[in-house]
Each structure stands twice: as structure tokens, then as C-alpha cells.
PDB file of C-alpha atoms and ligand atoms in Angstrom:
ATOM      1  CA  MET A   1      18.335 -17.608  -1.865  1.00 88.00           C
ATOM      2  CA  ILE A   2      17.326 -14.404  -3.659  1.00 97.00           C
ATOM      3  CA  LYS A   3      18.729 -14.644  -7.173  1.00 98.00           C
ATOM      4  CA  GLN A   4      16.412 -12.439  -9.233  1.00 98.00           C
ATOM      5  CA  ALA A   5      15.761  -8.712  -9.061  1.00 98.00           C
ATOM      6  CA  ILE A   6      13.259  -6.576 -10.928  1.00 98.00           C
ATOM      7  CA  ILE A   7      13.600  -2.876 -11.729  1.00 98.00           C
ATOM      8  CA  PRO A   8      10.578  -0.844 -12.924  1.00 98.00           C
ATOM      9  CA  LEU A   9      11.865   1.578 -15.563  1.00 98.00           C
ATOM     10  CA  ALA A  10       8.750   2.355 -17.581  1.00 97.00           C
ATOM     11  CA  GLY A  11       7.790   5.471 -15.593  1.00 93.00           C
ATOM     12  CA  LEU A  12       7.220   8.632 -17.615  1.00 89.00           C
ATOM     13  CA  GLY A  13       9.543  10.746 -15.493  1.00 91.00           C
ATOM     14  CA  THR A  14       7.176  13.719 -15.466  1.00 91.00           C
ATOM     15  CA  ARG A  15       9.048  15.218 -12.516  1.00 91.00           C
ATOM     16  CA  LEU A  16      12.071  15.590 -14.824  1.00 92.00           C
ATOM     17  CA  LEU A  17      10.313  17.074 -17.869  1.00 93.00           C
ATOM     18  CA  PRO A  18      11.225  18.451 -20.415  1.00 93.00           C
ATOM     19  CA  LEU A  19      14.386  16.315 -20.394  1.00 91.00           C
ATOM     20  CA  THR A  20      12.435  13.067 -20.093  1.00 92.00           C
ATOM     21  CA  SER A  21      10.425  13.846 -23.243  1.00 93.00           C
ATOM     22  CA  VAL A  22      13.462  12.596 -25.194  1.00 94.00           C
ATOM     23  CA  PHE A  23      15.656  10.802 -22.654  1.00 94.00           C
ATOM     24  CA  ALA A  24      15.372   8.131 -19.937  1.00 96.00           C
ATOM     25  CA  LYS A  25      16.133   9.660 -16.552  1.00 96.00           C
ATOM     26  CA  GLU A  26      17.687   6.382 -15.367  1.00 97.00           C
ATOM     27  CA  LEU A  27      20.539   6.886 -17.859  1.00 97.00           C
ATOM     28  CA  LEU A  28      21.406  10.341 -16.541  1.00 95.00           C
ATOM     29  CA  PRO A  29      24.992  10.267 -15.330  1.00 94.00           C
ATOM     30  CA  MET A  30      25.925  10.729 -11.715  1.00 94.00           C
ATOM     31  CA  ASN A  31      29.636  11.362 -11.463  1.00 92.00           C
ATOM     32  CA  GLY A  32      29.955  10.011 -15.015  1.00 92.00           C
ATOM     33  CA  LYS A  33      27.992   6.793 -14.451  1.00 94.00           C
ATOM     34  CA  PRO A  34      24.300   6.285 -15.367  1.00 96.00           C
ATOM     35  CA  GLY A  35      22.049   6.072 -12.316  1.00 96.00           C
ATOM     36  CA  VAL A  36      20.803   2.610 -13.278  1.00 97.00           C
ATOM     37  CA  GLU A  37      24.362   1.224 -13.120  1.00 98.00           C
ATOM     38  CA  TYR A  38      24.514   2.101  -9.415  1.00 97.00           C
ATOM     39  CA  ILE A  39      21.390   0.003  -8.962  1.00 98.00           C
ATOM     40  CA  LEU A  40      22.868  -2.860 -11.018  1.00 98.00           C
ATOM     41  CA  ASP A  41      26.100  -2.768  -9.016  1.00 98.00           C
ATOM     42  CA  GLU A  42      24.103  -2.946  -5.788  1.00 98.00           C
ATOM     43  CA  CYS A  43      22.367  -6.071  -7.170  1.00 98.00           C
ATOM     44  CA  ILE A  44      25.587  -7.753  -8.282  1.00 98.00           C
ATOM     45  CA  GLU A  45      27.268  -7.112  -4.945  1.00 98.00           C
ATOM     46  CA  ALA A  46      24.221  -8.567  -3.177  1.00 98.00           C
ATOM     47  CA  GLY A  47      24.549 -11.846  -5.129  1.00 98.00           C
ATOM     48  CA  ILE A  48      21.752 -11.275  -7.679  1.00 98.00           C
ATOM     49  CA  LYS A  49      22.223 -13.320 -10.870  1.00 98.00           C
ATOM     50  CA  GLU A  50      19.393 -12.067 -13.071  1.00 98.00           C
ATOM     51  CA  VAL A  51      17.798  -8.629 -13.335  1.00 98.00           C
ATOM     52  CA  ILE A  52      14.499  -8.011 -15.074  1.00 98.00           C
ATOM     53  CA  PHE A  53      14.060  -4.518 -16.497  1.00 98.00           C
ATOM     54  CA  ILE A  54      10.473  -3.378 -16.956  1.00 98.00           C
ATOM     55  CA  ILE A  55      10.674  -0.823 -19.765  1.00 98.00           C
ATOM     56  CA  SER A  56       8.237   0.575 -22.352  1.00 97.00           C
ATOM     57  CA  ASN A  57       8.406   1.216 -26.088  1.00 97.00           C
ATOM     58  CA  LYS A  58       9.076   4.856 -25.256  1.00 95.00           C
ATOM     59  CA  LYS A  59      12.073   3.866 -23.165  1.00 96.00           C
ATOM     60  CA  LYS A  60      13.804   1.495 -25.565  1.00 96.00           C
ATOM     61  CA  ILE A  61      16.860   3.739 -25.263  1.00 97.00           C
ATOM     62  CA  ILE A  62      17.591   1.816 -22.047  1.00 98.00           C
ATOM     63  CA  LYS A  63      17.822  -1.473 -23.941  1.00 98.00           C
ATOM     64  CA  LYS A  64      19.872   0.204 -26.657  1.00 97.00           C
ATOM     65  CA  TYR A  65      22.389   1.330 -24.068  1.00 97.00           C
ATOM     66  CA  PHE A  66      23.197  -2.308 -23.275  1.00 98.00           C
ATOM     67  CA  TYR A  67      22.945  -3.566 -26.884  1.00 97.00           C
ATOM     68  CA  ASN A  68      25.361  -1.283 -28.718  1.00 95.00           C
ATOM     69  CA  ASP A  69      27.860  -4.066 -29.518  1.00 95.00           C
ATOM     70  CA  ASN A  70      28.434  -3.078 -33.152  1.00 95.00           C
ATOM     71  CA  LEU A  71      29.389   0.443 -32.213  1.00 95.00           C
ATOM     72  CA  PHE A  72      31.832  -0.730 -29.541  1.00 95.00           C
ATOM     73  CA  LYS A  73      33.358  -3.371 -31.826  1.00 95.00           C
ATOM     74  CA  LYS A  74      33.881  -0.789 -34.574  1.00 95.00           C
ATOM     75  CA  ILE A  75      35.549   1.718 -32.276  1.00 95.00           C
ATOM     76  CA  ILE A  76      37.741  -0.900 -30.618  1.00 95.00           C
ATOM     77  CA  LYS A  77      38.827  -2.214 -34.042  1.00 94.00           C
ATOM     78  CA  LYS A  78      39.749   1.297 -35.171  1.00 94.00           C
ATOM     79  CA  LYS A  79      41.652   2.346 -32.077  1.00 89.00           C
ATOM     80  CA  ASN A  80      42.609  -0.066 -29.381  1.00 88.00           C
ATOM     81  CA  ASP A  81      41.584   2.282 -26.551  1.00 93.00           C
ATOM     82  CA  LYS A  82      41.896   0.611 -23.127  1.00 95.00           C
ATOM     83  CA  ARG A  83      39.173   2.761 -21.585  1.00 95.00           C
ATOM     84  CA  VAL A  84      36.658   1.834 -24.308  1.00 95.00           C
ATOM     85  CA  ILE A  85      37.584  -1.849 -24.013  1.00 96.00           C
ATOM     86  CA  ASP A  86      36.983  -1.779 -20.241  1.00 96.00           C
ATOM     87  CA  VAL A  87      33.697   0.085 -20.623  1.00 95.00           C
ATOM     88  CA  TYR A  88      32.509  -2.428 -23.216  1.00 96.00           C
ATOM     89  CA  LYS A  89      33.475  -5.348 -20.971  1.00 97.00           C
ATOM     90  CA  LYS A  90      31.387  -3.869 -18.184  1.00 96.00           C
ATOM     91  CA  ILE A  91      28.378  -3.287 -20.453  1.00 97.00           C
ATOM     92  CA  LYS A  92      28.620  -6.883 -21.701  1.00 97.00           C
ATOM     93  CA  LYS A  93      28.669  -8.158 -18.137  1.00 97.00           C
ATOM     94  CA  TYR A  94      25.485  -6.215 -17.346  1.00 98.00           C
ATOM     95  CA  LYS A  95      23.823  -7.279 -20.608  1.00 98.00           C
ATOM     96  CA  LYS A  96      24.345 -10.950 -19.802  1.00 98.00           C
ATOM     97  CA  MET A  97      22.259 -10.692 -16.673  1.00 98.00           C
ATOM     98  CA  ILE A  98      19.444  -8.402 -17.898  1.00 98.00           C
ATOM     99  CA  LYS A  99      16.092  -9.520 -19.313  1.00 98.00           C
ATOM    100  CA  PHE A 100      13.441  -7.114 -20.575  1.00 98.00           C
ATOM    101  CA  VAL A 101       9.675  -7.049 -20.181  1.00 98.00           C
ATOM    102  CA  TYR A 102       7.337  -4.284 -21.327  1.00 98.00           C
ATOM    103  CA  GLN A 103       4.803  -2.100 -19.566  1.00 98.00           C
ATOM    104  CA  ASN A 104       3.448   0.220 -22.240  1.00 97.00           C
ATOM    105  CA  LYS A 105       0.678   1.802 -20.188  1.00 95.00           C
ATOM    106  CA  PRO A 106       1.818   3.604 -17.043  1.00 92.00           C
ATOM    107  CA  LEU A 107      -0.667   1.930 -14.703  1.00 95.00           C
ATOM    108  CA  GLY A 108       1.526   1.975 -11.596  1.00 96.00           C
ATOM    109  CA  THR A 109       4.238   0.011  -9.793  1.00 97.00           C
ATOM    110  CA  GLY A 110       1.904  -2.891  -8.975  1.00 98.00           C
ATOM    111  CA  ASP A 111       1.146  -3.328 -12.676  1.00 98.00           C
ATOM    112  CA  ALA A 112       4.870  -3.130 -13.498  1.00 98.00           C
ATOM    113  CA  VAL A 113       5.586  -5.942 -11.018  1.00 98.00           C
ATOM    114  CA  TYR A 114       2.767  -8.034 -12.495  1.00 98.00           C
ATOM    115  CA  LYS A 115       4.452  -7.854 -15.918  1.00 98.00           C
ATOM    116  CA  THR A 116       7.361  -9.955 -14.563  1.00 98.00           C
ATOM    117  CA  LYS A 117       5.106 -12.827 -13.429  1.00 98.00           C
ATOM    118  CA  SER A 118       6.244 -15.415 -15.962  1.00 98.00           C
ATOM    119  CA  LYS A 119       9.934 -14.647 -15.382  1.00 98.00           C
ATOM    120  CA  ILE A 120      10.099 -15.149 -11.593  1.00 98.00           C
ATOM    121  CA  LYS A 121      11.372 -18.597 -10.614  1.00 98.00           C
ATOM    122  CA  ASP A 122      11.866 -18.657  -6.831  1.00 97.00           C
ATOM    123  CA  ASN A 123       9.482 -17.947  -3.961  1.00 98.00           C
ATOM    124  CA  PHE A 124      11.009 -14.530  -3.252  1.00 98.00           C
ATOM    125  CA  PHE A 125      12.578 -11.824  -5.430  1.00 98.00           C
ATOM    126  CA  LEU A 126      14.066  -8.379  -4.966  1.00 98.00           C
ATOM    127  CA  MET A 127      12.659  -5.126  -6.376  1.00 99.00           C
ATOM    128  CA  LEU A 128      14.643  -1.887  -6.577  1.00 98.00           C
ATOM    129  CA  LEU A 129      13.107   1.464  -7.522  1.00 98.00           C
ATOM    130  CA  PRO A 130      15.661   3.392  -9.567  1.00 97.00           C
ATOM    131  CA  ASP A 131      14.732   6.837  -8.174  1.00 96.00           C
ATOM    132  CA  ASP A 132      16.034   5.713  -4.787  1.00 97.00           C
ATOM    133  CA  LEU A 133      19.787   5.404  -4.567  1.00 97.00           C
ATOM    134  CA  ILE A 134      21.353   4.182  -1.357  1.00 98.00           C
ATOM    135  CA  ILE A 135      25.106   4.641  -1.129  1.00 96.00           C
ATOM    136  CA  LYS A 136      27.860   3.707   1.313  1.00 96.00           C
ATOM    137  CA  LYS A 137      26.159   0.494   2.549  1.00 97.00           C
ATOM    138  CA  ASN A 138      24.487  -2.114   0.372  1.00 98.00           C
ATOM    139  CA  CYS A 139      20.845  -2.043   1.458  1.00 98.00           C
ATOM    140  CA  SER A 140      19.810  -5.013  -0.725  1.00 98.00           C
ATOM    141  CA  LYS A 141      22.568  -7.164   0.749  1.00 98.00           C
ATOM    142  CA  ALA A 142      21.515  -6.324   4.313  1.00 98.00           C
ATOM    143  CA  MET A 143      17.864  -7.082   3.464  1.00 98.00           C
ATOM    144  CA  ILE A 144      18.753 -10.416   1.871  1.00 98.00           C
ATOM    145  CA  SER A 145      20.611 -11.398   4.999  1.00 98.00           C
ATOM    146  CA  ILE A 146      17.539 -10.647   7.182  1.00 98.00           C
ATOM    147  CA  HIS A 147      15.352 -12.536   4.739  1.00 98.00           C
ATOM    148  CA  LYS A 148      17.645 -15.564   5.073  1.00 98.00           C
ATOM    149  CA  LYS A 149      17.204 -15.519   8.851  1.00 97.00           C
ATOM    150  CA  LYS A 150      13.474 -14.829   9.012  1.00 97.00           C
ATOM    151  CA  LYS A 151      12.294 -16.380   5.713  1.00 97.00           C
ATOM    152  CA  CYS A 152       9.815 -13.592   5.023  1.00 97.00           C
ATOM    153  CA  SER A 153       9.417 -10.359   3.039  1.00 98.00           C
ATOM    154  CA  VAL A 154      11.545  -7.323   3.841  1.00 98.00           C
ATOM    155  CA  MET A 155      11.182  -3.653   2.844  1.00 98.00           C
ATOM    156  CA  ALA A 156      13.498  -0.696   3.342  1.00 98.00           C
ATOM    157  CA  SER A 157      12.455   1.988   5.819  1.00 98.00           C
ATOM    158  CA  MET A 158      13.580   5.524   6.577  1.00 98.00           C
ATOM    159  CA  LYS A 159      12.228   8.214   8.897  1.00 98.00           C
ATOM    160  CA  VAL A 160      10.933  11.224   6.963  1.00 97.00           C
ATOM    161  CA  GLN A 161       9.680  14.627   8.072  1.00 97.00           C
ATOM    162  CA  LYS A 162       6.076  14.459   9.291  1.00 97.00           C
ATOM    163  CA  LYS A 163       5.023  17.196   6.882  1.00 96.00           C
ATOM    164  CA  ASN A 164       6.170  15.011   3.945  1.00 96.00           C
ATOM    165  CA  VAL A 165       4.396  11.735   4.769  1.00 98.00           C
ATOM    166  CA  ASN A 166       2.007  12.182   1.843  1.00 97.00           C
ATOM    167  CA  ARG A 167       4.897  11.657  -0.597  1.00 95.00           C
ATOM    168  CA  TRP A 168       5.580   8.095   0.615  1.00 96.00           C
ATOM    169  CA  GLY A 169       4.200   4.697   1.557  1.00 98.00           C
ATOM    170  CA  ILE A 170       4.021   4.853   5.361  1.00 98.00           C
ATOM    171  CA  TYR A 171       4.392   1.961   7.826  1.00 98.00           C
ATOM    172  CA  MET A 172       2.383   1.112  10.880  1.00 98.00           C
ATOM    173  CA  LYS A 173       4.978  -0.635  13.000  1.00 97.00           C
ATOM    174  CA  ASP A 174       4.427  -3.832  14.942  1.00 97.00           C
ATOM    175  CA  LYS A 175       7.004  -5.114  17.426  1.00 96.00           C
ATOM    176  CA  ASN A 176      10.730  -4.485  17.022  1.00 97.00           C
ATOM    177  CA  ILE A 177      12.978  -7.406  16.093  1.00 97.00           C
ATOM    178  CA  ASP A 178      16.184  -5.525  16.880  1.00 96.00           C
ATOM    179  CA  LYS A 179      17.598  -2.021  16.546  1.00 95.00           C
ATOM    180  CA  ASN A 180      17.257  -1.950  12.763  1.00 96.00           C
ATOM    181  CA  ASN A 181      14.327  -4.251  12.020  1.00 98.00           C
ATOM    182  CA  PHE A 182      10.646  -4.351  12.902  1.00 98.00           C
ATOM    183  CA  PHE A 183       7.559  -6.273  11.885  1.00 98.00           C
ATOM    184  CA  ILE A 184       5.035  -4.331   9.840  1.00 98.00           C
ATOM    185  CA  LYS A 185       1.402  -4.220  10.950  1.00 98.00           C
ATOM    186  CA  ASP A 186       0.154  -2.173   7.991  1.00 98.00           C
ATOM    187  CA  VAL A 187       1.353   0.104   5.205  1.00 98.00           C
ATOM    188  CA  ILE A 188      -0.553   2.980   3.608  1.00 97.00           C
ATOM    189  CA  GLU A 189       0.255   4.605   0.280  1.00 97.00           C
ATOM    190  CA  LYS A 190       0.793   8.357   0.553  1.00 96.00           C
ATOM    191  CA  PRO A 191      -1.479   9.099   3.552  1.00 97.00           C
ATOM    192  CA  SER A 192      -2.355  12.610   4.662  1.00 97.00           C
ATOM    193  CA  ILE A 193      -0.504  13.830   7.746  1.00 97.00           C
ATOM    194  CA  LYS A 194      -3.780  13.396   9.686  1.00 97.00           C
ATOM    195  CA  ILE A 195      -4.097   9.652   9.151  1.00 97.00           C
ATOM    196  CA  ALA A 196      -0.427   8.657   8.771  1.00 97.00           C
ATOM    197  CA  PRO A 197       0.339   5.912  11.321  1.00 97.00           C
ATOM    198  CA  SER A 198       4.015   6.985  11.653  1.00 97.00           C
ATOM    199  CA  ASN A 199       6.752   8.830   9.806  1.00 98.00           C
ATOM    200  CA  ASN A 200       8.557   5.606   8.831  1.00 98.00           C
ATOM    201  CA  ALA A 201       8.515   5.653   5.030  1.00 98.00           C
ATOM    202  CA  VAL A 202       8.853   2.896   2.450  1.00 98.00           C
ATOM    203  CA  ILE A 203      12.045   3.332   0.427  1.00 98.00           C
ATOM    204  CA  GLY A 204      12.417   1.556  -2.920  1.00 98.00           C
ATOM    205  CA  ARG A 205      13.945  -1.787  -1.914  1.00 98.00           C
ATOM    206  CA  TYR A 206      11.561  -4.725  -1.475  1.00 99.00           C
ATOM    207  CA  ILE A 207      11.936  -8.483  -1.052  1.00 98.00           C
ATOM    208  CA  LEU A 208       8.561  -9.725  -2.252  1.00 98.00           C
ATOM    209  CA  PRO A 209       6.957 -13.175  -2.301  1.00 98.00           C
ATOM    210  CA  LYS A 210       5.952 -14.790  -5.570  1.00 98.00           C
ATOM    211  CA  LYS A 211       2.409 -15.065  -4.250  1.00 98.00           C
ATOM    212  CA  ILE A 212       2.019 -11.288  -4.693  1.00 98.00           C
ATOM    213  CA  PHE A 213       1.211 -12.017  -8.366  1.00 98.00           C
ATOM    214  CA  GLY A 214      -2.009 -13.728  -7.261  1.00 98.00           C
ATOM    215  CA  ILE A 215      -3.032 -10.557  -5.406  1.00 98.00           C
ATOM    216  CA  LEU A 216      -1.986  -8.197  -8.210  1.00 98.00           C
ATOM    217  CA  LYS A 217      -3.994 -10.153 -10.757  1.00 97.00           C
ATOM    218  CA  ASN A 218      -7.280  -8.935  -9.276  1.00 94.00           C
ATOM    219  CA  GLN A 219      -6.205  -5.712  -7.656  1.00 95.00           C
ATOM    220  CA  ASN A 220      -8.231  -2.559  -8.168  1.00 93.00           C
ATOM    221  CA  LYS A 221      -6.715   0.824  -8.887  1.00 95.00           C
ATOM    222  CA  GLY A 222      -5.864   2.844  -5.789  1.00 93.00           C
ATOM    223  CA  LYS A 223      -4.685   6.404  -5.105  1.00 91.00           C
ATOM    224  CA  GLY A 224      -4.390   8.517  -8.259  1.00 91.00           C
ATOM    225  CA  GLY A 225      -5.941   5.735 -10.364  1.00 94.00           C
ATOM    226  CA  GLU A 226      -2.746   3.632 -10.194  1.00 95.00           C
ATOM    227  CA  ILE A 227      -2.190   0.001  -9.224  1.00 97.00           C
ATOM    228  CA  HIS A 228       0.099   0.332  -6.220  1.00 97.00           C
ATOM    229  CA  ILE A 229       2.463  -2.356  -4.971  1.00 98.00           C
ATOM    230  CA  THR A 230       1.795  -0.965  -1.480  1.00 98.00           C
ATOM    231  CA  ASP A 231      -1.870  -2.004  -1.718  1.00 98.00           C
ATOM    232  CA  ALA A 232      -0.933  -5.575  -2.701  1.00 98.00           C
ATOM    233  CA  ILE A 233       1.527  -5.740   0.210  1.00 98.00           C
ATOM    234  CA  ARG A 234      -1.198  -4.511   2.512  1.00 98.00           C
ATOM    235  CA  THR A 235      -3.473  -7.345   1.399  1.00 98.00           C
ATOM    236  CA  LEU A 236      -0.689  -9.891   1.991  1.00 98.00           C
ATOM    237  CA  ILE A 237      -0.105  -8.542   5.509  1.00 98.00           C
ATOM    238  CA  LYS A 238      -3.838  -8.816   6.227  1.00 98.00           C
ATOM    239  CA  GLN A 239      -3.631 -12.443   5.095  1.00 98.00           C
ATOM    240  CA  ASN A 240      -0.988 -12.987   7.808  1.00 97.00           C
ATOM    241  CA  ASN A 241       2.110 -12.939   5.631  1.00 98.00           C
ATOM    242  CA  LYS A 242       5.036 -11.541   7.592  1.00 98.00           C
ATOM    243  CA  PHE A 243       6.736  -8.359   6.360  1.00 98.00           C
ATOM    244  CA  ILE A 244       9.773  -6.805   8.007  1.00 98.00           C
ATOM    245  CA  GLY A 245      10.751  -3.126   7.829  1.00 98.00           C
ATOM    246  CA  HIS A 246      14.522  -2.647   7.644  1.00 98.00           C
ATOM    247  CA  SER A 247      15.995   0.720   8.690  1.00 98.00           C
ATOM    248  CA  PHE A 248      19.007   0.756   6.412  1.00 98.00           C
ATOM    249  CA  LYS A 249      22.394   2.166   7.335  1.00 96.00           C
ATOM    250  CA  GLY A 250      23.457   3.673   3.988  1.00 95.00           C
ATOM    251  CA  LYS A 251      22.827   7.200   2.770  1.00 97.00           C
ATOM    252  CA  TYR A 252      19.608   7.782   0.849  1.00 98.00           C
ATOM    253  CA  LEU A 253      19.676   9.878  -2.333  1.00 97.00           C
ATOM    254  CA  ASP A 254      16.471  10.911  -4.112  1.00 94.00           C
ATOM    255  CA  CYS A 255      17.078  11.005  -7.860  1.00 93.00           C
ATOM    256  CA  GLY A 256      13.479  11.434  -9.032  1.00 90.00           C
ATOM    257  CA  THR A 257      13.449  15.247  -9.180  1.00 91.00           C
ATOM    258  CA  MET A 258      15.869  17.717 -10.786  1.00 92.00           C
ATOM    259  CA  HIS A 259      16.768  19.192  -7.410  1.00 93.00           C
ATOM    260  CA  GLY A 260      17.298  15.702  -5.951  1.00 94.00           C
ATOM    261  CA  TYR A 261      19.305  14.598  -8.972  1.00 94.00           C
ATOM    262  CA  ILE A 262      21.698  17.549  -8.737  1.00 94.00           C
ATOM    263  CA  LYS A 263      22.098  17.123  -4.970  1.00 94.00           C
ATOM    264  CA  SER A 264      22.659  13.361  -5.355  1.00 95.00           C
ATOM    265  CA  SER A 265      25.282  13.866  -8.077  1.00 95.00           C
ATOM    266  CA  LEU A 266      27.232  16.243  -5.833  1.00 95.00           C
ATOM    267  CA  GLU A 267      26.951  13.818  -2.916  1.00 94.00           C
ATOM    268  CA  ILE A 268      28.241  10.881  -4.993  1.00 95.00           C
ATOM    269  CA  ALA A 269      31.068  12.973  -6.438  1.00 92.00           C
ATOM    270  CA  LYS A 270      32.405  13.775  -2.991  1.00 89.00           C
ATOM    271  CA  SER A 271      31.968  10.268  -1.510  1.00 80.00           C
TER     272      SER A 271
HETATM  273  C1  LIG B 301       6.821   4.643  -4.635  1.00 59.25           C
HETATM  274  C2  LIG B 301       5.944   3.854  -3.677  1.00 59.25           C
HETATM  275  C3  LIG B 301       5.958   4.480  -2.289  1.00 59.25           C
HETATM  276  C4  LIG B 301       7.389   4.582  -1.800  1.00 59.25           C
HETATM  277  C5  LIG B 301       8.259   5.318  -2.816  1.00 59.25           C
HETATM  278  C6  LIG B 301       9.712   5.237  -2.440  1.00 59.25           C
HETATM  279  O1  LIG B 301       6.256   5.923  -4.825  1.00 59.25           O
HETATM  280  O2  LIG B 301       4.633   3.810  -4.197  1.00 59.25           O
HETATM  281  O3  LIG B 301       5.202   3.692  -1.406  1.00 59.25           O
HETATM  282  O4  LIG B 301       7.429   5.247  -0.549  1.00 59.25           O
HETATM  283  O5  LIG B 301       8.135   4.751  -4.124  1.00 59.25           O
HETATM  284  O6  LIG B 301      10.491   6.014  -3.313  1.00 59.25           O
HETATM  285  P1  LIG B 301       6.632   6.871  -6.085  1.00 59.25           P
HETATM  286  O7  LIG B 301       8.002   7.416  -5.812  1.00 59.25           O
HETATM  287  O8  LIG B 301       6.580   6.025  -7.291  1.00 59.25           O
HETATM  288  O9  LIG B 301       5.599   7.961  -6.087  1.00 59.25           O
END
């Protein structure tokens, strides 16, 4: 069973500057609800019991958001507002399941994952990247169900425009399992259009094996001087660990840029 999820939240958010110089982009509201709560709700609905947030000292505002008990208690004591009481109940429910670890140097997603090493109990865990929202169908739940059947790693996949392959991790597909799932032969972080093996992109939902920590421990920096999770996955595939690509059914929303954030908010508001 997959019971733990990790969420890297220490990113600088440079694509959303100047806002992110004072605020965490993951708390930006979409139809009145912070983006990160959509991710948490996806986890809860998929049966996750514990979520590990990887934050940084600069992004302590995220922890504060879940630890504002005194403020809520004061307000509720003053005026017995039903809406505030419900909101506080929800925050408390989230708080109960969240643990925090710190990544104070932005060395990449692979490094962020490595920071959770001592917290992971089972052989597999889920990772969700908060810039990638998937609505209408629970992608994590679908991936967990494939994992249960095949007992291996699973990653979300979506076809992207060929001209944009250098923005994503890109899969080299092996044989199809069924209409929505395929084995992965290789995965390359942000390849040029010339060398991209397909236009099937990695989207931010991963079921990873605990043994990835052993790979990350000694992994060199890759593209852009960062430690990429994609490179560690690539090593695991080369060592004959099975990885499945899952073409999810939900609607993908990119929240990592201002344009994407505005578009995503409108999309959520009308759904
Ligand atoms: C990360 C991954 C990339 C993946 C993408 C999905 O990139 O490194 O492989 O395709 O997330 O959103 P980033 O968005 O951090 O540049």
C-alpha cells in the first residue's frame, strides 16, 4: 500500500516573481482555495495517510498557514462564525497528516526527494509536484491502483507539443500494457527537439521506490547544475527496475507561470 506522499515546496518560484519574493506561490488561491490544498485533497482521496512537505526557511509561511491555531481559536471565541469553524476544522485535519523537512539550498528535485530519506517507511511512496494540478479525475488514485497490480514504479504521462519537449522530462516508450499504460525504456530531462525520443512528457505525479535514495546519495548534478529526479529514475531503469508511464484521464493545469495560474484559476472556477 502507498501511505506516504512527499511534496517539494522549497522552489524559489522565479517564474512568478516579483510576487514570490514575499509569498509562496503554492498558497495562491484558485477559486478561493490555495493551490496546495488541491494537491492535499488529491492525496487524501487516494488513501494517503501522511504527507511530507519539503520547504525552506524562506518558505516558512507554508508551515504557518497550517499552524495558526491561536488566531483561529481567538476569532472563534469572539464570534462563533460557522464558516471560520469549518475552515479551522479542515486546516486541523491537514495539519495532522503533514510533516516538514527542509531544503534550504535549491539544488533540484532530486535533492528535495533525498531530504525525505529518514521519513519514508514503506518500499514505495508518492510524489506530487505542486505546479501540476490535475482536475476531474484523481491521477494519484489511478496510479496507485496500477502500482497495486504491477508492484512497480509509476509516473504520469501526457502528450505535449513537439516544439515544447525541452520544457519537460521526456519518455522513451517500451511496450504498451493497455490503452493508458506503458513500460518506460528511458527518460530524458528536458531534451532538445532533435534528440527527444517522443513527445510523451513526465507530469508531476510519481510512485517511487525507496531504493531511489541509494541512487540520489551519489548522484551528480545534471542539466542546469541541478540534481534531477529524472536522472535517478533513469539509473534505476538501467538497473532493470520497472517503471510504468500512466496517461492520465484528468485535465492538466499548469500553475507554475502567471499565465498558467490565471488560466488554471478560470478553468477551476468553471468546473
Ligand atoms: C519537473 C521535472 C520534469 C517534469 C516536470 C513536470 O520539471 O524535472 O521532468 O516534466 O517537472 O512538471 P520543472 O517543472 O521543475 O522544471
